[in-house]
Tab-separated table of N, CA and C in Angstrom:
chain	number	residue	atom	x	y	z
L	1	UNK	N	-5.114	-16.031	16.373
L	1	UNK	CA	-5.558	-14.830	17.054
L	1	UNK	C	-4.502	-13.724	16.928
L	2	UNK	N	-3.246	-14.110	17.059
L	2	UNK	CA	-2.159	-13.143	16.967
L	2	UNK	C	-2.097	-12.508	15.579
L	3	UNK	N	-2.331	-13.324	14.557
L	3	UNK	CA	-2.303	-12.845	13.176
L	3	UNK	C	-3.436	-11.846	12.925
L	4	UNK	N	-4.608	-12.149	13.435
L	4	UNK	CA	-5.748	-11.250	13.278
L	4	UNK	C	-5.481	-9.928	13.987
L	5	UNK	N	-4.899	-9.990	15.162
L	5	UNK	CA	-4.575	-8.788	15.917
L	5	UNK	C	-3.571	-7.917	15.159
L	6	UNK	N	-2.580	-8.544	14.557
L	6	UNK	CA	-1.580	-7.798	13.780
L	6	UNK	C	-2.230	-7.135	12.565
L	7	UNK	N	-3.154	-7.834	11.925
L	7	UNK	CA	-3.850	-7.264	10.769
L	7	UNK	C	-4.707	-6.067	11.184
L	8	UNK	N	-5.388	-6.170	12.314
L	8	UNK	CA	-6.206	-5.047	12.791
L	8	UNK	C	-5.340	-3.834	13.117
L	9	UNK	N	-4.176	-4.064	13.720
L	9	UNK	CA	-3.258	-2.950	14.005
L	9	UNK	C	-2.779	-2.320	12.701
L	10	UNK	N	-2.470	-3.149	11.718
L	10	UNK	CA	-2.011	-2.659	10.420
L	10	UNK	C	-3.081	-1.794	9.762
L	11	UNK	N	-4.317	-2.237	9.804
L	11	UNK	CA	-5.416	-1.526	9.162
L	11	UNK	C	-5.974	-0.398	10.029
L	12	UNK	N	-5.478	-0.262	11.234
L	12	UNK	CA	-5.932	0.783	12.136
L	12	UNK	C	-5.308	2.138	11.854
L	13	UNK	N	-4.438	2.212	10.859
L	13	UNK	CA	-3.771	3.461	10.524
L	13	UNK	C	-4.462	4.113	9.322
L	14	UNK	N	-4.842	5.377	9.474
L	14	UNK	CA	-5.583	6.070	8.426
L	14	UNK	C	-4.793	6.172	7.117
L	15	UNK	N	-3.497	6.430	7.208
L	15	UNK	CA	-2.679	6.559	5.996
L	15	UNK	C	-2.642	5.238	5.225
L	16	UNK	N	-2.543	4.125	5.922
L	16	UNK	CA	-2.509	2.828	5.239
L	16	UNK	C	-3.860	2.514	4.598
L	17	UNK	N	-4.935	2.890	5.262
L	17	UNK	CA	-6.259	2.681	4.663
L	17	UNK	C	-6.423	3.535	3.412
L	18	UNK	N	-5.939	4.762	3.452
L	18	UNK	CA	-6.006	5.629	2.277
L	18	UNK	C	-5.180	5.041	1.135
L	19	UNK	N	-4.003	4.511	1.458
L	19	UNK	CA	-3.169	3.866	0.436
L	19	UNK	C	-3.906	2.706	-0.208
L	20	UNK	N	-4.525	1.875	0.598
L	20	UNK	CA	-5.247	0.720	0.065
L	20	UNK	C	-6.403	1.155	-0.831
L	21	UNK	N	-7.122	2.213	-0.441
L	21	UNK	CA	-8.221	2.708	-1.271
L	21	UNK	C	-7.722	3.197	-2.623
L	22	UNK	N	-6.610	3.925	-2.616
L	22	UNK	CA	-6.048	4.415	-3.876
L	22	UNK	C	-5.576	3.263	-4.754
L	23	UNK	N	-4.897	2.307	-4.145
L	23	UNK	CA	-4.329	1.194	-4.902
L	23	UNK	C	-5.400	0.206	-5.366
L	24	UNK	N	-6.574	0.294	-4.792
L	24	UNK	CA	-7.685	-0.542	-5.261
L	24	UNK	C	-8.186	-0.049	-6.617
L	25	UNK	N	-7.954	1.236	-6.906
L	25	UNK	CA	-8.425	1.823	-8.161
L	25	UNK	C	-7.416	1.725	-9.285
L	26	UNK	N	-6.125	1.898	-8.943
L	26	UNK	CA	-5.089	1.893	-9.972
L	26	UNK	C	-3.720	1.659	-9.355
L	27	UNK	N	-2.780	1.283	-10.196
L	27	UNK	CA	-1.414	1.104	-9.712
L	27	UNK	C	-0.716	2.454	-9.749
L	28	UNK	N	0.043	2.730	-8.702
L	28	UNK	CA	0.711	4.018	-8.557
L	28	UNK	C	2.119	3.813	-8.020
L	29	UNK	N	2.999	4.776	-8.290
L	29	UNK	CA	4.338	4.694	-7.717
L	29	UNK	C	4.417	5.599	-6.492
L	30	UNK	N	5.538	5.544	-5.791
L	30	UNK	CA	5.690	6.287	-4.537
L	30	UNK	C	5.548	7.792	-4.767
L	31	UNK	N	6.111	8.302	-5.850
L	31	UNK	CA	6.021	9.734	-6.131
L	31	UNK	C	4.564	10.159	-6.314
L	32	UNK	N	3.805	9.374	-7.045
L	32	UNK	CA	2.393	9.678	-7.251
L	32	UNK	C	1.622	9.624	-5.932
L	33	UNK	N	1.887	8.595	-5.139
L	33	UNK	CA	1.209	8.443	-3.854
L	33	UNK	C	1.565	9.581	-2.902
L	34	UNK	N	2.822	9.994	-2.915
L	34	UNK	CA	3.261	11.104	-2.064
L	34	UNK	C	2.493	12.375	-2.415
L	35	UNK	N	2.354	12.651	-3.705
L	35	UNK	CA	1.628	13.832	-4.145
L	35	UNK	C	0.153	13.793	-3.792
L	36	UNK	N	-0.466	12.649	-3.947
L	36	UNK	CA	-1.901	12.516	-3.674
L	36	UNK	C	-2.189	12.614	-2.174
L	37	UNK	N	-1.380	11.916	-1.383
L	37	UNK	CA	-1.639	11.834	0.051
L	37	UNK	C	-1.070	13.012	0.841
L	38	UNK	N	-0.097	13.711	0.262
L	38	UNK	CA	0.528	14.809	0.984
L	38	UNK	C	1.401	14.345	2.135
L	39	UNK	N	1.939	13.141	2.022
L	39	UNK	CA	2.819	12.577	3.041
L	39	UNK	C	4.251	12.571	2.532
L	40	UNK	N	5.196	12.494	3.449
L	40	UNK	CA	6.606	12.408	3.081
L	40	UNK	C	6.880	11.080	2.384
L	41	UNK	N	7.842	11.087	1.481
L	41	UNK	CA	8.202	9.881	0.727
L	41	UNK	C	8.589	8.756	1.669
L	42	UNK	N	9.317	9.071	2.724
L	42	UNK	CA	9.753	8.025	3.655
L	42	UNK	C	8.563	7.363	4.347
L	43	UNK	N	7.543	8.158	4.675
L	43	UNK	CA	6.349	7.605	5.317
L	43	UNK	C	5.558	6.722	4.373
L	44	UNK	N	5.394	7.169	3.137
L	44	UNK	CA	4.679	6.364	2.144
L	44	UNK	C	5.410	5.045	1.920
L	45	UNK	N	6.729	5.117	1.790
L	45	UNK	CA	7.524	3.896	1.582
L	45	UNK	C	7.408	2.949	2.767
L	46	UNK	N	7.428	3.493	3.972
L	46	UNK	CA	7.320	2.656	5.175
L	46	UNK	C	5.955	1.969	5.215
L	47	UNK	N	4.895	2.722	4.951
L	47	UNK	CA	3.551	2.127	4.946
L	47	UNK	C	3.415	1.072	3.852
L	48	UNK	N	3.948	1.349	2.674
L	48	UNK	CA	3.891	0.368	1.587
L	48	UNK	C	4.648	-0.902	1.960
L	49	UNK	N	5.780	-0.748	2.623
L	49	UNK	CA	6.560	-1.910	3.058
L	49	UNK	C	5.769	-2.789	4.011
L	50	UNK	N	5.080	-2.171	4.949
L	50	UNK	CA	4.268	-2.938	5.901
L	50	UNK	C	3.116	-3.650	5.188
L	51	UNK	N	2.461	-2.941	4.275
L	51	UNK	CA	1.359	-3.551	3.527
L	51	UNK	C	1.849	-4.672	2.622
L	52	UNK	N	3.029	-4.486	2.050
L	52	UNK	CA	3.616	-5.519	1.191
L	52	UNK	C	3.982	-6.752	2.022
L	53	UNK	N	4.592	-6.534	3.180
L	53	UNK	CA	4.963	-7.653	4.062
L	53	UNK	C	3.739	-8.450	4.509
L	54	UNK	N	2.613	-7.768	4.631
L	54	UNK	CA	1.372	-8.432	5.039
L	54	UNK	C	0.664	-9.112	3.869
L	55	UNK	N	1.182	-8.923	2.650
L	55	UNK	CA	0.584	-9.556	1.486
L	55	UNK	C	-0.614	-8.813	0.928
L	56	UNK	N	-0.812	-7.566	1.346
L	56	UNK	CA	-1.959	-6.797	0.877
L	56	UNK	C	-1.656	-6.014	-0.392
L	57	UNK	N	-0.386	-5.736	-0.609
L	57	UNK	CA	0.066	-4.931	-1.740
L	57	UNK	C	1.206	-5.664	-2.432
L	58	UNK	N	1.269	-5.544	-3.740
L	58	UNK	CA	2.384	-6.106	-4.511
L	58	UNK	C	3.039	-4.980	-5.304
L	59	UNK	N	4.303	-5.185	-5.629
L	59	UNK	CA	5.000	-4.194	-6.440
L	59	UNK	C	5.297	-4.765	-7.812
L	60	UNK	N	5.241	-3.887	-8.803
L	60	UNK	CA	5.509	-4.265	-10.189
L	60	UNK	C	6.520	-3.278	-10.752
L	61	UNK	N	7.546	-3.782	-11.388
L	61	UNK	CA	8.546	-2.922	-12.006
L	61	UNK	C	8.183	-2.729	-13.473
L	62	UNK	N	8.263	-1.467	-13.930
L	62	UNK	CA	7.897	-1.152	-15.304
L	62	UNK	C	8.649	0.101	-15.738
L	63	UNK	N	9.455	-0.017	-16.772
L	63	UNK	CA	10.182	1.118	-17.353
L	63	UNK	C	11.000	1.896	-16.320
L	64	UNK	N	11.656	1.194	-15.431
L	64	UNK	CA	12.509	1.845	-14.445
L	64	UNK	C	11.772	2.363	-13.222
L	65	UNK	N	10.469	2.203	-13.160
L	65	UNK	CA	9.688	2.640	-12.013
L	65	UNK	C	9.138	1.423	-11.284
L	66	UNK	N	8.874	1.588	-10.008
L	66	UNK	CA	8.217	0.551	-9.218
L	66	UNK	C	6.816	1.034	-8.900
L	67	UNK	N	5.838	0.268	-9.331
L	67	UNK	CA	4.438	0.594	-9.090
L	67	UNK	C	3.872	-0.362	-8.054
L	68	UNK	N	2.878	0.107	-7.339
L	68	UNK	CA	2.225	-0.697	-6.312
L	68	UNK	C	0.754	-0.834	-6.648
L	69	UNK	N	0.214	-1.994	-6.319
L	69	UNK	CA	-1.214	-2.221	-6.499
L	69	UNK	C	-1.678	-3.229	-5.459
L	70	UNK	N	-2.988	-3.347	-5.315
L	70	UNK	CA	-3.564	-4.314	-4.398
L	70	UNK	C	-3.193	-5.722	-4.851
L	71	UNK	N	-2.994	-6.616	-3.922
L	71	UNK	CA	-2.673	-7.996	-4.275
L	71	UNK	C	-3.859	-8.633	-4.999
L	72	UNK	N	-3.571	-9.627	-5.798
L	72	UNK	CA	-4.610	-10.319	-6.574
L	72	UNK	C	-5.694	-10.892	-5.659
L	73	UNK	N	-5.308	-11.347	-4.473
L	73	UNK	CA	-6.284	-11.904	-3.524
L	73	UNK	C	-7.324	-10.864	-3.129
L	74	UNK	N	-6.891	-9.631	-2.908
L	74	UNK	CA	-7.813	-8.573	-2.515
L	74	UNK	C	-8.614	-8.038	-3.693
L	75	UNK	N	-8.034	-8.136	-4.887
L	75	UNK	CA	-8.741	-7.675	-6.088
L	75	UNK	C	-9.769	-8.692	-6.548
L	76	UNK	N	-9.712	-9.887	-5.972
L	76	UNK	CA	-10.663	-10.924	-6.353
L	76	UNK	C	-10.246	-11.698	-7.580
L	77	UNK	N	-8.932	-11.745	-7.824
L	77	UNK	CA	-8.502	-12.462	-9.018
L	77	UNK	C	-7.175	-12.978	-8.968
């Protein structure tokens, strides 16, 4: 019950839901997400950290950049 409650609180934030919708379509880095969402870099990073800790988002390093995408479990694969 506690785990479900924590997940609902996590998903109760509009910015995190917007992040998940974007990351469901493509992998993006913090700079790209900041530009799309119009949020401060620190806020985007904080939200990504929470989503990553919950296992909803994974990070991938590529050519010196860190990209984020939905976890394989959420993508259905």
